[in-house]
mmCIF file of C-alpha atoms in Angstrom:
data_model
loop_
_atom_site.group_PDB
_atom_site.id
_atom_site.type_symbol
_atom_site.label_atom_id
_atom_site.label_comp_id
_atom_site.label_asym_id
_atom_site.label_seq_id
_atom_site.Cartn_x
_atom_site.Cartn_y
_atom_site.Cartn_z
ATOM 1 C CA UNK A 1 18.136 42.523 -23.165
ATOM 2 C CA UNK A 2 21.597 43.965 -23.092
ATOM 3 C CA UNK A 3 24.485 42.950 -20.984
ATOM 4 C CA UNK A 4 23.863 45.982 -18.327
ATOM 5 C CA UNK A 5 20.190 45.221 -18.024
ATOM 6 C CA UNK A 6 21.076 41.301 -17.264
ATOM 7 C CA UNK A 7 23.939 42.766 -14.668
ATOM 8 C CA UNK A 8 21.465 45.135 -13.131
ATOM 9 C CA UNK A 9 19.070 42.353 -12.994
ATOM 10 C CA UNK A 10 21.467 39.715 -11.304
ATOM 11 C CA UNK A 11 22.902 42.129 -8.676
ATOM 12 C CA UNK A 12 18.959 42.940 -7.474
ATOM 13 C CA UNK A 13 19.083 39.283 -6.776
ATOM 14 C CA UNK A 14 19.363 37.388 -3.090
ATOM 15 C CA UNK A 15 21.727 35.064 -2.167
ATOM 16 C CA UNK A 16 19.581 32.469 -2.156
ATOM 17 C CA UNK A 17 18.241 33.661 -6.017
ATOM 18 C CA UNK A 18 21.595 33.628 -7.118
ATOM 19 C CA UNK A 19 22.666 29.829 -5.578
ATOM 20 C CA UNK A 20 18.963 28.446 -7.302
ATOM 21 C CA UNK A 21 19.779 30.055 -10.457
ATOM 22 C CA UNK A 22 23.589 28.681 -10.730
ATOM 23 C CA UNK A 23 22.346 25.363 -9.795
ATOM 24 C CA UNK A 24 19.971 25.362 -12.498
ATOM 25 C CA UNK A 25 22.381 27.070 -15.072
ATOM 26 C CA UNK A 26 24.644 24.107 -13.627
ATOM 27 C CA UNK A 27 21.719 21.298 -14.027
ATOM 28 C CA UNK A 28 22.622 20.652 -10.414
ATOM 29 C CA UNK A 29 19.964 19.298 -7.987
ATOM 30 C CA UNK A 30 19.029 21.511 -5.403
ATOM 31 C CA UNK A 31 17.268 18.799 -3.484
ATOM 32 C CA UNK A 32 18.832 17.500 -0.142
ATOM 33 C CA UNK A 33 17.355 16.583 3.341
ATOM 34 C CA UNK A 34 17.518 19.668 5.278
ATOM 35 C CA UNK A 35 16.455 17.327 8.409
ATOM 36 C CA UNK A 36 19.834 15.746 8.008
ATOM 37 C CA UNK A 37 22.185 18.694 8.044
ATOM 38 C CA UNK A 38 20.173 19.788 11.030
ATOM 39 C CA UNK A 39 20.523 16.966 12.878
ATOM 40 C CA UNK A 40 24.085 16.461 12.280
ATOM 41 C CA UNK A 41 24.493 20.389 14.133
ATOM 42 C CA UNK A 42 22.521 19.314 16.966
ATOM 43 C CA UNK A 43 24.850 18.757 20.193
ATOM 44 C CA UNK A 44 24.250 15.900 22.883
ATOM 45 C CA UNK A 45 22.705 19.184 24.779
ATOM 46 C CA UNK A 46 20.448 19.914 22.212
ATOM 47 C CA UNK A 47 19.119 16.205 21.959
ATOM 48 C CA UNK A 48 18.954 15.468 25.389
ATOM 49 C CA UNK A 49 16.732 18.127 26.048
ATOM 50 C CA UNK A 50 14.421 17.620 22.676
ATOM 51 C CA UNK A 51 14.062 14.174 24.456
ATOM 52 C CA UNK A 52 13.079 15.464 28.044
ATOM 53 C CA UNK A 53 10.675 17.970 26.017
ATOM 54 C CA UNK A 54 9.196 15.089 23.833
ATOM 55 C CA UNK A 55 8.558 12.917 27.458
ATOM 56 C CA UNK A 56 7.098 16.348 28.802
ATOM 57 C CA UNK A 57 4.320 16.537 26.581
ATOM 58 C CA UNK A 58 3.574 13.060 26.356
ATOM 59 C CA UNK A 59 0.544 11.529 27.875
ATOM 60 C CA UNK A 60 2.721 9.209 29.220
ATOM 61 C CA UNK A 61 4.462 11.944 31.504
ATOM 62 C CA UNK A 62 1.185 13.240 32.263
ATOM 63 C CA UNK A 63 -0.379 9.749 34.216
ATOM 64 C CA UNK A 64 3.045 9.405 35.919
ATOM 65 C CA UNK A 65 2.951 12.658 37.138
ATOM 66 C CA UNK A 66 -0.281 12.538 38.259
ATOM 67 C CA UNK A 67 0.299 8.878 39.719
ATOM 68 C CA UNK A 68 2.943 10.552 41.605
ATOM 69 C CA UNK A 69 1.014 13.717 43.047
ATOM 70 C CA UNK A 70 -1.844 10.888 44.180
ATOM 71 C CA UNK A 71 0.852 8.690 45.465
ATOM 72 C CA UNK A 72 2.414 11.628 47.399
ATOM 73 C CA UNK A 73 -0.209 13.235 48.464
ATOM 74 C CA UNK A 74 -2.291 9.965 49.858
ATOM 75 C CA UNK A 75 1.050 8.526 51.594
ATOM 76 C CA UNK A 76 1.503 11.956 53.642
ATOM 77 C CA UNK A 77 -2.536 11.817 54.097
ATOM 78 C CA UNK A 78 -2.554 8.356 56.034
ATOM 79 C CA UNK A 79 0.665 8.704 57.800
ATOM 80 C CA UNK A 80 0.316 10.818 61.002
ATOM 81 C CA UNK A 81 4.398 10.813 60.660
ATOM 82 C CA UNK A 82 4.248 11.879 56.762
ATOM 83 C CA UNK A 83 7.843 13.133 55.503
ATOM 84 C CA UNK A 84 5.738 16.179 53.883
ATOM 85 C CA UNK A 85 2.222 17.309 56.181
ATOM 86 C CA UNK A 86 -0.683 19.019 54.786
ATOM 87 C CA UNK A 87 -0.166 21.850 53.229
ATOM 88 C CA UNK A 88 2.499 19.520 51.286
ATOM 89 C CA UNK A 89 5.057 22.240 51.296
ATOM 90 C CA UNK A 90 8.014 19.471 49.856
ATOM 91 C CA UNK A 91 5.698 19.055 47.145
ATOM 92 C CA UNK A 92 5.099 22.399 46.572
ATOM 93 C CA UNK A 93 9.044 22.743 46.107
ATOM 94 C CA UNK A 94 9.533 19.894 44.398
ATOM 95 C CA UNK A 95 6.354 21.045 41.303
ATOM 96 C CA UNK A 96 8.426 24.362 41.766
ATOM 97 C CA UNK A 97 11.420 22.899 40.526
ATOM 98 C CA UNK A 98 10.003 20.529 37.851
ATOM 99 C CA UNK A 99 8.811 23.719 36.385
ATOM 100 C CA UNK A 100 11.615 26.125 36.507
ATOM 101 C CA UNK A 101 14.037 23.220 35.065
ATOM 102 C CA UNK A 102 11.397 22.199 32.384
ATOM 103 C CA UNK A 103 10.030 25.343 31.205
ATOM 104 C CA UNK A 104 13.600 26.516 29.966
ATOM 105 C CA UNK A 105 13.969 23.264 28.245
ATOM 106 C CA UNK A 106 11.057 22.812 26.568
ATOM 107 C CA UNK A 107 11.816 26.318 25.190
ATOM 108 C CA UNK A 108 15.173 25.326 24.284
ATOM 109 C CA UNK A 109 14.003 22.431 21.902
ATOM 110 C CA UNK A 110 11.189 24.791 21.163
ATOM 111 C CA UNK A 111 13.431 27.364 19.423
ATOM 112 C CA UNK A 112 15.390 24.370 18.143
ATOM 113 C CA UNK A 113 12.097 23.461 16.051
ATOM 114 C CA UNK A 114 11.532 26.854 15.085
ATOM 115 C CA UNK A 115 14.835 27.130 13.359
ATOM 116 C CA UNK A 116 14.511 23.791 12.059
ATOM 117 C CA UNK A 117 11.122 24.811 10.380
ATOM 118 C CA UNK A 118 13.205 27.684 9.190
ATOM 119 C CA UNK A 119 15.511 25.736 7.682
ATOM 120 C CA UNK A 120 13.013 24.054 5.762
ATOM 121 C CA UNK A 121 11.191 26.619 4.651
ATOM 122 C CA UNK A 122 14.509 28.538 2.905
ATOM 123 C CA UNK A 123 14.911 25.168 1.144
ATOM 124 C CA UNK A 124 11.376 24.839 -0.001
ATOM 125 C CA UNK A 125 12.204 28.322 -1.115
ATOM 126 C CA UNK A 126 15.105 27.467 -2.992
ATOM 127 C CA UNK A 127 13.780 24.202 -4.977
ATOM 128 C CA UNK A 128 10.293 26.664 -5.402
ATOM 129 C CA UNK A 129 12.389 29.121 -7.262
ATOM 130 C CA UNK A 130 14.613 26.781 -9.125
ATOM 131 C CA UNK A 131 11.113 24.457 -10.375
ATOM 132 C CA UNK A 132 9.951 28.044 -11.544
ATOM 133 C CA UNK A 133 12.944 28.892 -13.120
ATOM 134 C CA UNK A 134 12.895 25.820 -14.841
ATOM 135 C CA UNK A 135 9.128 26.471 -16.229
ATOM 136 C CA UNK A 136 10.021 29.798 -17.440
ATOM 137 C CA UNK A 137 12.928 28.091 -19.496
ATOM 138 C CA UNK A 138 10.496 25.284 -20.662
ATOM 139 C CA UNK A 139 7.785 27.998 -21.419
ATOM 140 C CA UNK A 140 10.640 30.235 -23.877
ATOM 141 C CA UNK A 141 11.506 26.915 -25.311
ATOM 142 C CA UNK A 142 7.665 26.448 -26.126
ATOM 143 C CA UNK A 143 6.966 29.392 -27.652
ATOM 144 C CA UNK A 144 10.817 29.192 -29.861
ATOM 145 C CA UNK A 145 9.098 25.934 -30.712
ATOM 146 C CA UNK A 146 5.896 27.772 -31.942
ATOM 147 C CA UNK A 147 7.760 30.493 -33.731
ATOM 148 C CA UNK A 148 9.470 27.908 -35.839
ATOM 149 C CA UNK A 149 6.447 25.674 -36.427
ATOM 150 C CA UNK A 150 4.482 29.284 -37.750
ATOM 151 C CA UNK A 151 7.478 30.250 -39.842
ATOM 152 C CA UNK A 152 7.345 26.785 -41.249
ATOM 153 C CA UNK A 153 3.584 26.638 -41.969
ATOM 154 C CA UNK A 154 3.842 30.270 -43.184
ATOM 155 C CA UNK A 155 6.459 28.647 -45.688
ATOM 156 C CA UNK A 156 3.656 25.487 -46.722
ATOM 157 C CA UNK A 157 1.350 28.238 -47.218
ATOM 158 C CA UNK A 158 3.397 30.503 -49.482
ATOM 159 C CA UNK A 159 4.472 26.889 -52.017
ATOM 160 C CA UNK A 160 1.075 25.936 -51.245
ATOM 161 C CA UNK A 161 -0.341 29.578 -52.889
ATOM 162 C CA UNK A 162 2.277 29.524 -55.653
ATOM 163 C CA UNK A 163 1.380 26.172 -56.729
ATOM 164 C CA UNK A 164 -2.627 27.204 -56.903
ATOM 165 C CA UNK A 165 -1.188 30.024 -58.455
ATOM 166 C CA UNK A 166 0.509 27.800 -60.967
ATOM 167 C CA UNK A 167 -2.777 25.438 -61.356
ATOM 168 C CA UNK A 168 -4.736 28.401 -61.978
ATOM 169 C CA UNK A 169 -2.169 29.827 -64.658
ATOM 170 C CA UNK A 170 -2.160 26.270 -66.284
ATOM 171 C CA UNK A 171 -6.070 26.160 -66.329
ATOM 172 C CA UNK A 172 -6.079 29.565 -67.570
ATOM 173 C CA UNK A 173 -3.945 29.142 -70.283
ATOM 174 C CA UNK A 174 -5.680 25.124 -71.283
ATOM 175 C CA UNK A 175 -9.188 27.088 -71.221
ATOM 176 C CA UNK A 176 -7.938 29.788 -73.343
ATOM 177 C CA UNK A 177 -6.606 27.340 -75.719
ATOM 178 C CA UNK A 178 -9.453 25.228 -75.911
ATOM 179 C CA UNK A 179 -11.672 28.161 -76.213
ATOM 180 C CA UNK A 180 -9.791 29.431 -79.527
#
């Protein structure tokens, strides 16, 4: 393979491609904790709200909630002087505006994982193409391995031949001397 062909070959190559192979040119580990670098971007925002969205879909959220709904809806029921009469319009508001605040941020954290899983996935990607790299290189080193091992029993063979070759000359030569 000539020069060009390698240059043609690297420029075809993505980013990514190109950092793998360095690092394993380098014998650098590609290996790190993408979970960590996430974290570390994530703002008191972010976590706050991948909290609220973890208590949102928790079964723990779900028996308060519905402890609360009971609890409203029998104290209004028994009370002639309820704070919030049948048709529970209060409570109507109130579910309205639990769900507009905690549909955007359960989305928020949402997208959050998404790009997280993203995250991971490019560096499963990365240490993927670097453990294949890294086969191909053991595989040529094989096969160099098995070139030189053939050359060198093609060698054995060859003495091997010229000493029969030898024998038989010497056997030759002792039966044609014993035969005269």
């Amino acid at each position: 393979m000539s020069v060009l062909d390698l240059e043609a070959r690297l420029a075809r190559l993505g980013q990514r491609e190109r950092h793998a192979l360095a690092r394993m040119l380098g014998r650098e580990r590609i290996v790190r904790d993408p979970n960590a670098a996430f974290d570390d971007q994530q703002t008191p925002g972010d976590r706050l709200a991948d909290r609220i969205a973890t208590f949102g879909g928790s079964w723990t959220f779900i028996g308060l909630f519905g402890a609360t709904l009971f609890g409203w809806i029998a104290f209004n029921v028994e009370r002639p002087q309820g704070f919030d009469p049948y048709p529970f319009i209060l409570l109507n508001l109130a579910l309205s505006c639990l769900a507009a605040i905690q549909a955007p941020i359960i989305l928020m954290s949402q997208n959050r994982m998404a790009a997280k899983d993203r995250l991971q996935a490019s560096h499963d990607y990365e240490v993927n193409l670097k453990a294949e790299l890294e086969i191909m290189q053991l595989h040529a080193k094989i096969d160099e391995l098995q070139q030189r091992e053939w050359g060198d029993l093609l060698e054995i063979q060859s003495r091997q031949l010229e000493a029969l070759e030898r024998i038989e000359t010497a056997l030759r030569s002792a039966i044609g001397a014993g035969a005269r």
